[in-house]
Structure formats: C-alpha cells, structure tokens
C-alpha cells in the first residue's frame, strides 16, 4: 500500500476521468442475473455529478499519488449527528492493495474531527466479504442485516476508547 493515499474533493472532470476507467464488479451485483458491465456515457456521468451535488453529501476522490483509485462519499450528513460512508474502487486493479482501508480511516477521522459527526454508518452487500472485512478492520461494528445488506456503525466515543 502506498503511503501517499489521500482524499481530495471530487470535481466534475475527475468524475469523468474516474468513470472512463471504472469497471463494475459482477461479484457485487445483488442479483447476478441483472449484471451488466459498465459502459462510460458522458451524459450519465453529468447526471451522476448533479446528484452528488446535494447539500448533504461530500464526495472525494481516493488518490494514490497522482492516480485516482476510487470514490468515497459521505452522504446523508446530519450535522453533529450522523453520516453514511460509501466507497468504491475504480476497477479490479485497485482492489486488495489497501486503498480502501486507508481511505476509510481518513474518512472516519474527517467525519469525527472535522465535521464533528459522532456516528458514522455504512452498509455492504452480504455477499461482499471484502468490503465487510475492511469495515470491521477499521472499527465499524455490524448493527444488523436484511436479506441483501449488512449494516455497520462506528462511534467517535468508541474510537477514542480504543486509543
């Protein structure tokens, strides 16, 4: 894992660059019979960017040096209360390299220390063992599940107890 992993605010141009290289992962499709490979469409990306511009979201590029390796979003932000973390890597070459772990740790610190949010939530497909492992590795605890997703939360007070 590179020591230069960082989060930087995502711009419209960065989103286009990200999605030009994005490859969907069939293993992460809840209904495998509905899987379709991602095809870059500039108009779709423009619509996606507009949706991300909601006031209760902060969108970041996960960077390794000068290379964008993923997207991280803090969404459903309720000031001084809670937010939800979402992350994806742009393709298989960016997985299993520690980028997600480092990015999630940075996002936790940002949410707790900069945004003053005491509770950060996340979810992962039940079948996404990699994502679930990373969430637990960085301190999230599972709070429940339904037929499709496992739900997680990390509390600022618990992080401080662990040192």
Short mmCIF file of C-alpha atoms in Angstrom, two decimals:
data_model
loop_
_atom_site.label_atom_id
_atom_site.label_comp_id
_atom_site.label_asym_id
_atom_site.label_seq_id
_atom_site.Cartn_x
_atom_site.Cartn_y
_atom_site.Cartn_z
CA UNK A 1 0.00 0.00 0.00
CA UNK A 2 1.24 3.42 -0.86
CA UNK A 3 1.85 5.85 1.97
CA UNK A 4 0.51 8.61 -0.29
CA UNK A 5 -3.18 7.62 -0.17
CA UNK A 6 -5.31 10.69 0.44
CA UNK A 7 -8.81 12.05 -0.09
CA UNK A 8 -9.34 15.08 -2.27
CA UNK A 9 -12.63 16.76 -3.20
CA UNK A 10 -14.05 15.24 -6.38
CA UNK A 11 -14.61 17.59 -9.33
CA UNK A 12 -16.75 17.07 -12.40
CA UNK A 13 -13.65 16.50 -14.56
CA UNK A 14 -12.35 13.96 -12.03
CA UNK A 15 -15.66 12.10 -12.15
CA UNK A 16 -15.40 11.80 -15.93
CA UNK A 17 -11.83 10.51 -15.64
CA UNK A 18 -12.91 8.05 -12.92
CA UNK A 19 -15.81 6.62 -14.90
CA UNK A 20 -13.75 6.32 -18.11
CA UNK A 21 -11.69 3.70 -16.23
CA UNK A 22 -14.45 2.29 -14.00
CA UNK A 23 -15.27 -1.40 -14.26
CA UNK A 24 -18.27 -2.78 -12.43
CA UNK A 25 -17.69 -5.93 -10.39
CA UNK A 26 -20.13 -8.77 -11.10
CA UNK A 27 -19.45 -10.18 -7.64
CA UNK A 28 -21.02 -7.06 -6.14
CA UNK A 29 -24.29 -7.31 -8.01
CA UNK A 30 -27.04 -8.35 -5.61
CA UNK A 31 -28.91 -10.07 -8.43
CA UNK A 32 -26.26 -11.64 -10.68
CA UNK A 33 -28.84 -12.27 -13.42
CA UNK A 34 -29.19 -8.47 -13.79
CA UNK A 35 -25.45 -7.74 -14.03
CA UNK A 36 -24.33 -5.57 -16.94
CA UNK A 37 -20.80 -4.31 -17.50
CA UNK A 38 -20.45 -0.55 -17.02
CA UNK A 39 -20.13 1.47 -20.22
CA UNK A 40 -18.89 5.07 -19.96
CA UNK A 41 -21.56 7.57 -21.01
CA UNK A 42 -20.71 11.29 -20.55
CA UNK A 43 -24.38 12.25 -20.13
CA UNK A 44 -24.86 9.60 -17.44
CA UNK A 45 -21.77 10.94 -15.62
CA UNK A 46 -23.13 14.51 -15.85
CA UNK A 47 -26.40 13.33 -14.23
CA UNK A 48 -24.43 11.42 -11.57
CA UNK A 49 -22.39 14.55 -10.78
CA UNK A 50 -25.58 16.61 -10.37
CA UNK A 51 -26.98 14.01 -7.94
CA UNK A 52 -23.75 14.11 -5.91
CA UNK A 53 -24.04 17.90 -5.58
CA UNK A 54 -26.77 17.55 -2.94
CA UNK A 55 -26.01 19.62 0.15
CA UNK A 56 -25.93 16.62 2.47
CA UNK A 57 -23.08 14.90 0.56
CA UNK A 58 -19.33 15.29 0.35
CA UNK A 59 -17.61 13.48 -2.50
CA UNK A 60 -13.93 12.61 -2.53
CA UNK A 61 -11.51 11.00 -4.92
CA UNK A 62 -9.34 8.35 -3.31
CA UNK A 63 -5.90 9.21 -4.59
CA UNK A 64 -2.66 7.23 -4.60
CA UNK A 65 -0.13 9.87 -5.52
CA UNK A 66 -1.43 11.31 -8.79
CA UNK A 67 -3.62 8.30 -9.61
CA UNK A 68 -7.32 8.27 -8.76
CA UNK A 69 -8.11 4.78 -7.48
CA UNK A 70 -11.59 5.19 -6.05
CA UNK A 71 -14.53 7.29 -4.94
CA UNK A 72 -15.59 7.90 -1.35
CA UNK A 73 -18.80 9.67 -0.39
CA UNK A 74 -20.03 10.89 2.97
CA UNK A 75 -23.79 11.07 2.43
CA UNK A 76 -26.98 11.64 4.38
CA UNK A 77 -25.00 14.06 6.54
CA UNK A 78 -26.93 15.25 9.57
CA UNK A 79 -24.69 17.92 11.14
CA UNK A 80 -23.35 16.94 14.57
CA UNK A 81 -25.37 13.70 14.45
CA UNK A 82 -24.53 11.12 11.77
CA UNK A 83 -23.49 10.39 8.20
CA UNK A 84 -23.10 7.36 5.97
CA UNK A 85 -19.89 6.31 4.23
CA UNK A 86 -19.85 4.80 0.73
CA UNK A 87 -16.75 3.73 -1.16
CA UNK A 88 -15.87 2.06 -4.43
CA UNK A 89 -12.64 1.32 -6.23
CA UNK A 90 -12.48 2.10 -9.96
CA UNK A 91 -11.51 -1.40 -11.10
CA UNK A 92 -10.11 -4.75 -10.01
CA UNK A 93 -6.50 -3.50 -10.26
CA UNK A 94 -7.23 -1.11 -7.37
CA UNK A 95 -8.61 -3.77 -5.04
CA UNK A 96 -6.68 -5.71 -2.40
CA UNK A 97 -3.99 -3.02 -2.25
CA UNK A 98 -5.02 -1.27 0.98
CA UNK A 99 -6.52 1.79 -0.69
CA UNK A 100 -9.99 1.24 0.76
CA UNK A 101 -8.68 0.64 4.28
CA UNK A 102 -6.59 3.81 4.23
CA UNK A 103 -9.38 5.87 2.65
CA UNK A 104 -11.95 4.67 5.19
CA UNK A 105 -9.62 5.55 8.07
CA UNK A 106 -9.13 9.03 6.62
CA UNK A 107 -12.90 9.44 6.16
CA UNK A 108 -13.58 8.36 9.76
CA UNK A 109 -11.11 10.94 11.04
CA UNK A 110 -12.60 13.63 8.81
CA UNK A 111 -16.17 12.86 9.89
CA UNK A 112 -15.31 12.75 13.58
CA UNK A 113 -12.71 15.50 13.83
CA UNK A 114 -13.62 17.99 11.09
CA UNK A 115 -17.36 17.56 10.64
CA UNK A 116 -17.96 16.80 14.35
CA UNK A 117 -20.16 13.82 13.49
CA UNK A 118 -20.26 11.34 16.39
CA UNK A 119 -21.69 8.36 14.45
CA UNK A 120 -20.69 7.13 11.02
CA UNK A 121 -22.73 4.42 9.30
CA UNK A 122 -22.03 2.16 6.31
CA UNK A 123 -23.55 -0.81 4.58
CA UNK A 124 -22.26 -3.60 2.39
CA UNK A 125 -23.84 -6.35 0.37
CA UNK A 126 -23.96 -9.52 2.43
CA UNK A 127 -22.03 -11.20 -0.38
CA UNK A 128 -19.26 -8.55 -0.38
CA UNK A 129 -16.84 -10.19 2.03
CA UNK A 130 -14.01 -7.82 1.07
CA UNK A 131 -15.96 -4.66 1.95
CA UNK A 132 -17.32 -6.17 5.16
CA UNK A 133 -13.81 -7.18 6.22
CA UNK A 134 -12.45 -3.66 5.64
CA UNK A 135 -15.32 -2.03 7.54
CA UNK A 136 -14.66 -4.28 10.53
CA UNK A 137 -10.88 -3.82 10.26
CA UNK A 138 -11.22 -0.03 10.57
CA UNK A 139 -13.53 -0.27 13.58
CA UNK A 140 -17.10 -0.46 12.30
CA UNK A 141 -19.40 -2.85 14.15
CA UNK A 142 -22.26 -4.65 12.47
CA UNK A 143 -25.61 -3.40 13.72
CA UNK A 144 -27.94 -5.53 11.63
CA UNK A 145 -28.72 -7.05 8.28
CA UNK A 146 -31.58 -7.77 5.96
CA UNK A 147 -31.74 -10.17 3.06
CA UNK A 148 -29.32 -8.09 0.97
CA UNK A 149 -27.21 -5.77 3.15
CA UNK A 150 -25.20 -5.83 6.37
CA UNK A 151 -25.36 -2.52 8.26
CA UNK A 152 -22.48 -1.03 10.22
CA UNK A 153 -21.72 1.87 12.54
CA UNK A 154 -18.69 3.34 14.24
CA UNK A 155 -19.00 5.77 17.12
CA UNK A 156 -16.48 8.51 17.86
CA UNK A 157 -16.56 7.67 21.58
CA UNK A 158 -15.70 4.02 20.85
CA UNK A 159 -12.79 5.00 18.60
CA UNK A 160 -11.35 7.15 21.36
CA UNK A 161 -11.72 4.29 23.87
CA UNK A 162 -9.60 2.07 21.60
CA UNK A 163 -6.86 4.69 21.51
#
